[in-house]
Amino acid sequence: YEATDNAQTKTLLAAALFSSRDPQVAPLLLRFAKEDPQPAIRTGARLQLKDMLPATDYRALLEWAAKNEPDAENRDLALRELSSK
């Protein structure tokens, strides 16, 4: 993913990342969850990580999103998930 500047190739590789359950993709998914410009991508990455990260790491991601997520709806989703735990 990092090695290409081709937008189409990046899109295809990102799709593969999101369909993978390999723990090696977790760092890239974390970056998507925190840095992608599209709110839906950030939420999708966070949801993918829910099943991949240990509970404490996932909670830390939720706490980060509740404080730092620029999209109000995504922030609210993170806050609701935190309050249900």
CSV table of N, CA and C in Angstrom, one decimal:
chain,number,residue,atom,x,y,z
A,1,TYR,N,0.8,-1.2,0.0
A,1,TYR,CA,0.0,0.0,0.0
A,1,TYR,C,0.9,1.3,0.0
A,2,GLU,N,1.8,1.3,0.9
A,2,GLU,CA,2.7,2.4,1.0
A,2,GLU,C,3.6,2.7,-0.2
A,3,ALA,N,3.9,1.6,-0.9
A,3,ALA,CA,4.9,1.7,-2.0
A,3,ALA,C,4.3,2.3,-3.3
A,4,THR,N,3.0,2.5,-3.4
A,4,THR,CA,2.5,2.9,-4.7
A,4,THR,C,1.9,4.3,-4.6
A,5,ASP,N,2.0,5.1,-5.6
A,5,ASP,CA,1.3,6.4,-5.7
A,5,ASP,C,0.1,6.3,-6.6
A,6,ASN,N,-0.1,5.2,-7.3
A,6,ASN,CA,-1.2,5.0,-8.2
A,6,ASN,C,-2.5,4.9,-7.4
A,7,ALA,N,-3.5,5.8,-7.7
A,7,ALA,CA,-4.7,5.9,-6.9
A,7,ALA,C,-5.5,4.7,-7.0
A,8,GLN,N,-5.6,4.1,-8.2
A,8,GLN,CA,-6.4,2.9,-8.5
A,8,GLN,C,-5.8,1.7,-7.7
A,9,THR,N,-4.5,1.6,-7.7
A,9,THR,CA,-3.8,0.5,-7.0
A,9,THR,C,-4.1,0.7,-5.5
A,10,LYS,N,-4.0,1.9,-5.0
A,10,LYS,CA,-4.2,2.2,-3.6
A,10,LYS,C,-5.6,1.8,-3.2
A,11,THR,N,-6.6,2.1,-4.0
A,11,THR,CA,-8.0,1.7,-3.8
A,11,THR,C,-8.1,0.2,-3.7
A,12,LEU,N,-7.5,-0.5,-4.6
A,12,LEU,CA,-7.6,-2.0,-4.6
A,12,LEU,C,-6.9,-2.6,-3.4
A,13,LEU,N,-5.8,-2.0,-3.0
A,13,LEU,CA,-5.1,-2.5,-1.9
A,13,LEU,C,-5.8,-2.2,-0.6
A,14,ALA,N,-6.4,-1.0,-0.5
A,14,ALA,CA,-7.2,-0.7,0.7
A,14,ALA,C,-8.4,-1.6,0.8
A,15,ALA,N,-9.1,-2.0,-0.3
A,15,ALA,CA,-10.2,-3.0,-0.2
A,15,ALA,C,-9.7,-4.3,0.3
A,16,ALA,N,-8.5,-4.7,-0.1
A,16,ALA,CA,-7.9,-6.0,0.4
A,16,ALA,C,-7.6,-5.9,1.9
A,17,LEU,N,-7.1,-4.7,2.4
A,17,LEU,CA,-6.9,-4.5,3.8
A,17,LEU,C,-8.2,-4.7,4.6
A,18,PHE,N,-9.2,-4.1,4.1
A,18,PHE,CA,-10.5,-4.1,4.8
A,18,PHE,C,-11.1,-5.5,4.8
A,19,SER,N,-10.8,-6.3,3.9
A,19,SER,CA,-11.3,-7.7,3.9
A,19,SER,C,-10.4,-8.7,4.6
A,20,SER,N,-9.3,-8.3,5.0
A,20,SER,CA,-8.3,-9.1,5.7
A,20,SER,C,-8.6,-9.1,7.2
A,21,ARG,N,-8.4,-10.3,7.8
A,21,ARG,CA,-8.4,-10.4,9.2
A,21,ARG,C,-7.0,-10.6,9.8
A,22,ASP,N,-6.0,-10.5,9.0
A,22,ASP,CA,-4.6,-10.7,9.4
A,22,ASP,C,-4.2,-9.6,10.3
A,23,PRO,N,-3.7,-9.9,11.5
A,23,PRO,CA,-3.2,-8.9,12.5
A,23,PRO,C,-2.2,-8.0,11.9
A,24,GLN,N,-1.5,-8.4,10.9
A,24,GLN,CA,-0.4,-7.5,10.3
A,24,GLN,C,-1.0,-6.2,9.7
A,25,VAL,N,-2.3,-6.2,9.3
A,25,VAL,CA,-2.9,-5.1,8.7
A,25,VAL,C,-3.5,-4.1,9.8
A,26,ALA,N,-3.5,-4.5,11.0
A,26,ALA,CA,-4.0,-3.6,12.1
A,26,ALA,C,-3.3,-2.2,12.1
A,27,PRO,N,-2.0,-2.1,12.0
A,27,PRO,CA,-1.4,-0.7,12.0
A,27,PRO,C,-1.9,0.2,10.9
A,28,LEU,N,-2.1,-0.4,9.7
A,28,LEU,CA,-2.6,0.4,8.6
A,28,LEU,C,-4.1,0.8,8.8
A,29,LEU,N,-4.9,-0.2,9.4
A,29,LEU,CA,-6.3,0.1,9.7
A,29,LEU,C,-6.4,1.2,10.7
A,30,LEU,N,-5.5,1.2,11.7
A,30,LEU,CA,-5.5,2.2,12.7
A,30,LEU,C,-5.2,3.6,12.1
A,31,ARG,N,-4.4,3.6,11.1
A,31,ARG,CA,-4.1,4.9,10.4
A,31,ARG,C,-5.3,5.3,9.6
A,32,PHE,N,-6.0,4.4,9.0
A,32,PHE,CA,-7.2,4.7,8.3
A,32,PHE,C,-8.3,5.2,9.3
A,33,ALA,N,-8.4,4.6,10.5
A,33,ALA,CA,-9.4,5.0,11.5
A,33,ALA,C,-9.1,6.4,12.0
A,34,LYS,N,-7.9,6.8,12.0
A,34,LYS,CA,-7.5,8.1,12.6
A,34,LYS,C,-7.3,9.2,11.5
A,35,GLU,N,-6.9,8.8,10.3
A,35,GLU,CA,-6.4,9.9,9.4
A,35,GLU,C,-7.1,10.0,8.1
A,36,ASP,N,-7.9,9.0,7.7
A,36,ASP,CA,-8.5,9.0,6.4
A,36,ASP,C,-9.4,10.2,6.3
A,37,PRO,N,-9.4,10.9,5.2
A,37,PRO,CA,-10.3,12.1,5.0
A,37,PRO,C,-11.8,11.8,5.0
A,38,GLN,N,-12.1,10.6,4.7
A,38,GLN,CA,-13.5,10.2,4.6
A,38,GLN,C,-14.1,9.6,5.9
A,39,PRO,N,-15.1,10.2,6.5
A,39,PRO,CA,-15.7,9.7,7.7
A,39,PRO,C,-16.1,8.3,7.6
A,40,ALA,N,-16.7,7.9,6.5
A,40,ALA,CA,-17.2,6.5,6.4
A,40,ALA,C,-16.0,5.5,6.4
A,41,ILE,N,-14.9,5.9,5.9
A,41,ILE,CA,-13.7,5.0,5.9
A,41,ILE,C,-13.1,4.9,7.3
A,42,ARG,N,-13.1,6.0,8.0
A,42,ARG,CA,-12.6,6.0,9.4
A,42,ARG,C,-13.5,5.1,10.3
A,43,THR,N,-14.8,5.2,10.1
A,43,THR,CA,-15.7,4.3,10.9
A,43,THR,C,-15.6,2.9,10.5
A,44,GLY,N,-15.5,2.6,9.2
A,44,GLY,CA,-15.3,1.3,8.7
A,44,GLY,C,-14.0,0.6,9.3
A,45,ALA,N,-12.9,1.4,9.3
A,45,ALA,CA,-11.7,0.9,9.8
A,45,ALA,C,-11.8,0.6,11.3
A,46,ARG,N,-12.5,1.5,12.0
A,46,ARG,CA,-12.7,1.3,13.5
A,46,ARG,C,-13.5,0.0,13.7
A,47,LEU,N,-14.6,-0.2,12.9
A,47,LEU,CA,-15.4,-1.4,13.1
A,47,LEU,C,-14.6,-2.7,12.8
A,48,GLN,N,-13.8,-2.6,11.7
A,48,GLN,CA,-13.0,-3.7,11.4
A,48,GLN,C,-12.0,-4.1,12.5
A,49,LEU,N,-11.5,-3.1,13.2
A,49,LEU,CA,-10.5,-3.3,14.2
A,49,LEU,C,-11.2,-3.8,15.5
A,50,LYS,N,-12.4,-3.6,15.7
A,50,LYS,CA,-13.1,-4.1,16.8
A,50,LYS,C,-12.9,-5.6,17.1
A,51,ASP,N,-12.9,-6.4,16.0
A,51,ASP,CA,-12.7,-7.8,16.1
A,51,ASP,C,-11.2,-8.2,16.0
A,52,MET,N,-10.4,-7.3,15.8
A,52,MET,CA,-9.0,-7.6,15.6
A,52,MET,C,-8.1,-7.2,16.8
A,53,LEU,N,-8.5,-6.2,17.5
A,53,LEU,CA,-7.6,-5.7,18.6
A,53,LEU,C,-8.1,-6.3,19.9
A,54,PRO,N,-7.1,-6.4,20.8
A,54,PRO,CA,-7.5,-6.7,22.2
A,54,PRO,C,-8.5,-5.6,22.7
A,55,ALA,N,-9.3,-6.0,23.7
A,55,ALA,CA,-10.4,-5.1,24.2
A,55,ALA,C,-9.8,-3.8,24.7
A,56,THR,N,-8.7,-3.8,25.4
A,56,THR,CA,-8.1,-2.6,25.9
A,56,THR,C,-7.6,-1.6,24.8
A,57,ASP,N,-7.0,-2.2,23.7
A,57,ASP,CA,-6.6,-1.4,22.6
A,57,ASP,C,-7.8,-0.8,21.8
A,58,TYR,N,-8.8,-1.6,21.7
A,58,TYR,CA,-10.0,-1.1,21.0
A,58,TYR,C,-10.7,0.0,21.8
A,59,ARG,N,-10.7,-0.1,23.1
A,59,ARG,CA,-11.3,0.9,23.9
A,59,ARG,C,-10.4,2.2,23.8
A,60,ALA,N,-9.1,2.1,23.8
A,60,ALA,CA,-8.3,3.2,23.6
A,60,ALA,C,-8.6,3.9,22.3
A,61,LEU,N,-8.8,3.1,21.2
A,61,LEU,CA,-9.2,3.7,19.9
A,61,LEU,C,-10.6,4.5,20.0
A,62,LEU,N,-11.5,3.9,20.7
A,62,LEU,CA,-12.8,4.5,20.9
A,62,LEU,C,-12.6,5.8,21.7
A,63,GLU,N,-11.8,5.8,22.7
A,63,GLU,CA,-11.6,7.0,23.5
A,63,GLU,C,-10.9,8.1,22.6
A,64,TRP,N,-10.0,7.7,21.8
A,64,TRP,CA,-9.4,8.6,20.9
A,64,TRP,C,-10.4,9.2,20.0
A,65,ALA,N,-11.2,8.4,19.4
A,65,ALA,CA,-12.3,8.9,18.4
A,65,ALA,C,-13.3,9.8,19.1
A,66,ALA,N,-13.6,9.5,20.4
A,66,ALA,CA,-14.6,10.3,21.1
A,66,ALA,C,-14.0,11.7,21.3
A,67,LYS,N,-12.7,11.8,21.4
A,67,LYS,CA,-12.1,13.1,21.7
A,67,LYS,C,-11.6,13.8,20.4
A,68,ASN,N,-11.2,13.1,19.4
A,68,ASN,CA,-10.5,13.6,18.3
A,68,ASN,C,-11.2,13.5,16.9
A,69,GLU,N,-12.2,12.7,16.8
A,69,GLU,CA,-12.8,12.5,15.5
A,69,GLU,C,-13.5,13.8,15.0
A,70,PRO,N,-13.1,14.2,13.8
A,70,PRO,CA,-13.6,15.5,13.3
A,70,PRO,C,-15.1,15.4,12.9
A,71,ASP,N,-15.6,14.3,12.6
A,71,ASP,CA,-17.0,14.1,12.2
A,71,ASP,C,-17.9,13.9,13.4
A,72,ALA,N,-18.9,14.7,13.6
A,72,ALA,CA,-19.8,14.7,14.7
A,72,ALA,C,-20.5,13.3,14.9
A,73,GLU,N,-21.0,12.8,13.8
A,73,GLU,CA,-21.7,11.5,13.8
A,73,GLU,C,-20.7,10.4,14.3
A,74,ASN,N,-19.5,10.4,13.7
A,74,ASN,CA,-18.5,9.4,14.1
A,74,ASN,C,-18.2,9.5,15.6
A,75,ARG,N,-18.0,10.8,16.1
A,75,ARG,CA,-17.7,11.0,17.5
A,75,ARG,C,-18.8,10.4,18.4
A,76,ASP,N,-20.1,10.7,18.0
A,76,ASP,CA,-21.2,10.2,18.7
A,76,ASP,C,-21.3,8.7,18.7
A,77,LEU,N,-21.0,8.0,17.6
A,77,LEU,CA,-20.9,6.6,17.6
A,77,LEU,C,-19.9,6.0,18.6
A,78,ALA,N,-18.7,6.7,18.6
A,78,ALA,CA,-17.7,6.2,19.5
A,78,ALA,C,-18.1,6.4,21.0
A,79,LEU,N,-18.7,7.6,21.3
A,79,LEU,CA,-19.2,7.8,22.6
A,79,LEU,C,-20.3,6.8,23.0
A,80,ARG,N,-21.2,6.5,22.1
A,80,ARG,CA,-22.3,5.6,22.5
A,80,ARG,C,-21.7,4.2,22.7
A,81,GLU,N,-20.7,3.8,21.9
A,81,GLU,CA,-20.1,2.5,22.1
A,81,GLU,C,-19.3,2.4,23.4
A,82,LEU,N,-18.7,3.5,23.8
A,82,LEU,CA,-18.0,3.6,25.1
A,82,LEU,C,-18.9,3.5,26.2
A,83,SER,N,-20.1,4.2,26.1
A,83,SER,CA,-21.0,4.2,27.2
A,83,SER,C,-21.7,2.8,27.4
A,84,SER,N,-21.7,2.0,26.3
A,84,SER,CA,-22.4,0.7,26.4
A,84,SER,C,-21.5,-0.4,27.0
A,85,LYS,N,-20.2,0.0,27.2
A,85,LYS,CA,-19.2,-1.0,27.7
A,85,LYS,C,-19.1,-1.0,29.2
